[in-house]
Tab-separated table of C-alpha atoms in Angstrom:
chain	number	residue	atom	x	y	z
A	1	MET	CA	26.996	-23.975	-2.571
A	2	GLU	CA	23.373	-24.247	-1.601
A	3	THR	CA	20.857	-21.980	-3.296
A	4	LYS	CA	19.912	-18.903	-1.282
A	5	SER	CA	16.956	-16.618	-1.745
A	6	ILE	CA	16.064	-13.021	-1.007
A	7	MET	CA	12.580	-11.546	-1.257
A	8	ILE	CA	12.267	-7.803	-1.741
A	9	VAL	CA	8.821	-6.561	-0.761
A	10	GLY	CA	7.211	-3.141	-0.879
A	11	VAL	CA	4.532	-1.151	-2.599
A	12	GLY	CA	4.487	0.204	-6.111
A	13	GLY	CA	6.958	2.950	-6.860
A	14	GLN	CA	9.412	2.250	-4.033
A	15	GLY	CA	12.210	0.923	-6.238
A	16	THR	CA	12.141	-2.796	-5.483
A	17	LEU	CA	13.120	-3.643	-9.056
A	18	LEU	CA	16.248	-1.460	-8.995
A	19	ALA	CA	17.175	-2.988	-5.632
A	20	SER	CA	16.919	-6.488	-7.113
A	21	ARG	CA	19.043	-5.468	-10.109
A	22	ILE	CA	21.770	-4.070	-7.852
A	23	ILE	CA	21.785	-7.230	-5.722
A	24	GLY	CA	21.685	-9.465	-8.798
A	25	HIS	CA	24.586	-7.629	-10.413
A	26	ALA	CA	26.708	-7.859	-7.246
A	27	LEU	CA	26.011	-11.608	-6.992
A	28	THR	CA	26.686	-12.267	-10.684
A	29	GLY	CA	29.991	-10.446	-10.317
A	30	LYS	CA	30.996	-12.978	-7.654
A	31	GLY	CA	30.293	-15.879	-10.015
A	32	TYR	CA	26.896	-16.984	-8.740
A	33	ASP	CA	24.119	-18.183	-11.006
A	34	VAL	CA	21.382	-15.606	-10.318
A	35	LYS	CA	17.693	-15.595	-11.208
A	36	LEU	CA	15.409	-12.587	-10.704
A	37	SER	CA	11.648	-12.409	-10.916
A	38	GLU	CA	9.054	-9.811	-10.040
A	39	VAL	CA	5.364	-9.893	-9.208
A	40	HIS	CA	3.743	-6.518	-9.680
A	41	GLY	CA	0.257	-6.933	-8.209
A	42	MET	CA	-1.416	-3.536	-8.196
A	43	SER	CA	1.899	-1.707	-8.249
A	44	GLN	CA	0.505	1.185	-10.272
A	45	ARG	CA	-1.902	1.949	-7.423
A	46	GLY	CA	0.392	1.470	-4.473
A	47	GLY	CA	-0.256	-2.265	-4.182
A	48	SER	CA	2.184	-4.949	-3.126
A	49	VAL	CA	5.264	-5.579	-5.218
A	50	VAL	CA	7.482	-8.613	-4.668
A	51	THR	CA	10.826	-9.278	-6.303
A	52	TYR	CA	12.685	-12.558	-5.919
A	53	VAL	CA	16.460	-12.983	-6.075
A	54	LYS	CA	17.799	-16.530	-5.994
A	55	TYR	CA	21.479	-17.366	-6.260
A	56	GLY	CA	23.821	-20.293	-5.957
A	57	GLU	CA	25.927	-22.633	-8.036
A	58	LYS	CA	22.958	-23.445	-10.299
A	59	VAL	CA	19.497	-21.917	-9.940
A	60	TYR	CA	16.537	-23.310	-11.856
A	61	SER	CA	13.702	-21.044	-10.718
A	62	PRO	CA	13.599	-17.586	-9.156
A	63	LEU	CA	10.401	-18.214	-7.186
A	64	VAL	CA	10.481	-18.513	-3.401
A	65	ASP	CA	8.066	-20.779	-1.525
A	66	LEU	CA	6.730	-20.423	2.012
A	67	GLY	CA	9.498	-20.840	4.583
A	68	GLU	CA	12.245	-20.688	1.938
A	69	ALA	CA	13.578	-17.088	1.988
A	70	ASP	CA	16.951	-16.633	3.641
A	71	CYS	CA	16.259	-12.913	3.821
A	72	ILE	CA	13.326	-10.588	3.302
A	73	LEU	CA	14.182	-6.983	2.480
A	74	SER	CA	11.060	-4.958	3.209
A	75	PHE	CA	10.459	-1.352	2.232
A	76	GLU	CA	7.487	-1.038	4.598
A	77	LYS	CA	6.530	-2.721	7.899
A	78	LEU	CA	3.098	-3.993	6.883
A	79	GLU	CA	4.598	-5.635	3.798
A	80	ALA	CA	7.191	-7.245	6.106
A	81	ALA	CA	4.378	-8.740	8.196
A	82	ARG	CA	2.456	-9.849	5.096
A	83	PHE	CA	5.399	-11.820	3.692
A	84	LEU	CA	6.899	-13.092	6.975
A	85	PRO	CA	5.604	-16.666	6.357
A	86	TYR	CA	8.076	-16.899	3.456
A	87	LEU	CA	11.074	-16.421	5.770
A	88	LYS	CA	13.097	-19.435	6.910
A	89	LYS	CA	13.081	-20.090	10.617
A	90	GLU	CA	16.691	-18.862	10.881
A	91	GLY	CA	16.252	-16.190	8.187
A	92	ARG	CA	16.740	-12.438	8.543
A	93	LEU	CA	14.092	-9.758	8.041
A	94	ILE	CA	15.383	-6.279	7.200
A	95	THR	CA	12.649	-3.676	7.228
A	96	ASN	CA	12.239	0.030	6.815
A	97	LEU	CA	10.284	1.520	9.724
A	98	GLN	CA	8.270	3.640	7.294
A	99	GLU	CA	4.503	3.124	7.239
A	100	THR	CA	2.771	3.438	3.863
A	101	LEU	CA	-0.931	3.398	4.595
A	102	PRO	CA	-2.967	0.977	2.459
A	103	MET	CA	-6.341	2.050	1.092
A	104	PRO	CA	-8.451	0.389	3.863
A	105	VAL	CA	-6.506	2.411	6.462
A	106	ILE	CA	-6.811	5.612	4.424
A	107	THR	CA	-10.591	5.144	4.085
A	108	GLY	CA	-10.968	4.332	7.789
A	109	THR	CA	-12.318	0.793	7.368
A	110	MET	CA	-9.233	-0.692	9.064
A	111	ALA	CA	-6.529	0.471	11.440
A	112	TYR	CA	-2.800	0.172	10.838
A	113	PRO	CA	-1.529	-2.612	13.149
A	114	GLN	CA	-0.057	-1.324	16.397
A	115	GLU	CA	3.329	-2.413	17.789
A	116	LEU	CA	4.172	-4.100	14.488
A	117	THR	CA	7.934	-3.797	14.945
A	118	GLU	CA	7.754	-5.570	18.323
A	119	LYS	CA	5.562	-8.319	16.862
A	120	LEU	CA	8.013	-8.866	13.998
A	121	GLU	CA	10.967	-8.924	16.389
A	122	ALA	CA	9.284	-11.653	18.442
A	123	ARG	CA	8.986	-13.890	15.371
A	124	CYS	CA	12.314	-13.508	13.531
A	125	ARG	CA	15.816	-12.098	13.414
A	126	LEU	CA	14.917	-8.486	12.705
A	127	THR	CA	16.897	-5.491	11.551
A	128	ALA	CA	14.566	-2.470	11.574
A	129	ILE	CA	15.865	0.865	10.345
A	130	ASP	CA	14.537	4.315	9.489
A	131	ALA	CA	15.708	4.125	5.880
A	132	LEU	CA	13.717	7.216	4.897
A	133	SER	CA	15.689	9.458	7.268
A	134	ILE	CA	18.947	7.981	5.979
A	135	ALA	CA	17.836	8.507	2.367
A	136	MET	CA	17.019	12.136	3.172
A	137	GLU	CA	20.504	12.508	4.651
A	138	ALA	CA	21.905	11.123	1.396
A	139	GLY	CA	19.939	13.716	-0.558
A	140	SER	CA	16.649	12.157	-1.703
A	141	PRO	CA	13.721	10.234	-0.208
A	142	LYS	CA	13.766	8.134	-3.389
A	143	ALA	CA	17.021	6.504	-2.241
A	144	VAL	CA	15.318	4.361	0.430
A	145	ASN	CA	15.777	1.310	-1.787
A	146	VAL	CA	19.543	1.781	-2.029
A	147	VAL	CA	19.818	2.500	1.709
A	148	LEU	CA	18.137	-0.862	2.334
A	149	VAL	CA	20.482	-2.602	-0.120
A	150	GLY	CA	23.317	-1.070	1.908
A	151	VAL	CA	21.896	-2.583	5.093
A	152	LEU	CA	21.505	-5.966	3.364
A	153	SER	CA	25.107	-5.830	2.144
A	154	ARG	CA	26.337	-6.084	5.751
A	155	TYR	CA	24.915	-9.617	5.914
A	156	MET	CA	26.374	-10.843	2.614
A	157	ASP	CA	29.908	-11.990	1.857
A	158	ILE	CA	30.496	-9.478	-0.942
A	159	PRO	CA	33.108	-6.714	-0.581
A	160	GLU	CA	31.976	-3.090	-0.515
A	161	ALA	CA	33.875	-2.349	-3.749
A	162	ASP	CA	31.809	-4.975	-5.599
A	163	TRP	CA	28.586	-3.398	-4.353
A	164	LEU	CA	29.765	0.000	-5.579
A	165	SER	CA	30.573	-1.547	-8.971
A	166	ALA	CA	27.048	-2.978	-9.072
A	167	LEU	CA	25.662	0.503	-8.414
A	168	GLU	CA	27.787	1.914	-11.246
A	169	ALA	CA	26.406	-0.730	-13.603
A	170	THR	CA	22.726	-0.289	-12.672
A	171	VAL	CA	22.114	3.321	-11.615
A	172	PRO	CA	21.893	6.150	-14.189
A	173	PRO	CA	25.063	8.306	-14.056
A	174	LYS	CA	23.264	11.477	-12.953
A	175	PHE	CA	22.011	9.677	-9.795
A	176	LEU	CA	25.134	7.602	-9.106
A	177	GLU	CA	26.830	9.753	-6.441
A	178	LEU	CA	23.576	10.183	-4.510
A	179	ASN	CA	22.985	6.429	-4.578
A	180	LYS	CA	26.560	5.622	-3.565
A	181	LYS	CA	26.122	7.906	-0.561
A	182	ALA	CA	22.771	6.254	0.270
A	183	PHE	CA	24.323	2.799	-0.004
A	184	LEU	CA	27.290	3.678	2.221
A	185	LEU	CA	25.053	5.318	4.840
A	186	GLY	CA	22.823	2.223	4.840
A	187	ARG	CA	25.816	-0.089	5.108
A	188	ALA	CA	27.115	1.913	8.089
A	189	ALA	CA	23.741	2.304	9.821
């Protein structure tokens, strides 16, 4: 089996690390060799956060080079655009439609790019979803990450029951039912 790679991109505090742990656990449960790595950047201040998940028969490094990602799971549209060069030509970009304004936009020195979803769609196989609304339906805006993992799960050959087992192994018990609901809503979206 060839090595595959997923990049999870967002801004600090959005739960990219938990998302990578859920995905990694589901893949390990199916017998894949899995490597995870994270790059925090200025995560404490809302800066970019990137997490890499590589899996296959044998994986030697978790890092993903330009044009190598089979999938990018993006928690925010601008982060999707920023990391698009890492996506393979035939790769899939899954993005939340949410806009988290970076500091230059907040201060008025730059404008948030217009028609970003359309521009992304013109350059890749795009799945764009309002994960925040789905997370709110599940019971918490903090469940956006698990909603997006649910969307990703539709494109992976791992049964739903294995994903739910991965949630049970990685999510604290008091948040488990909420996150299961978020995952299932994302998977069905």
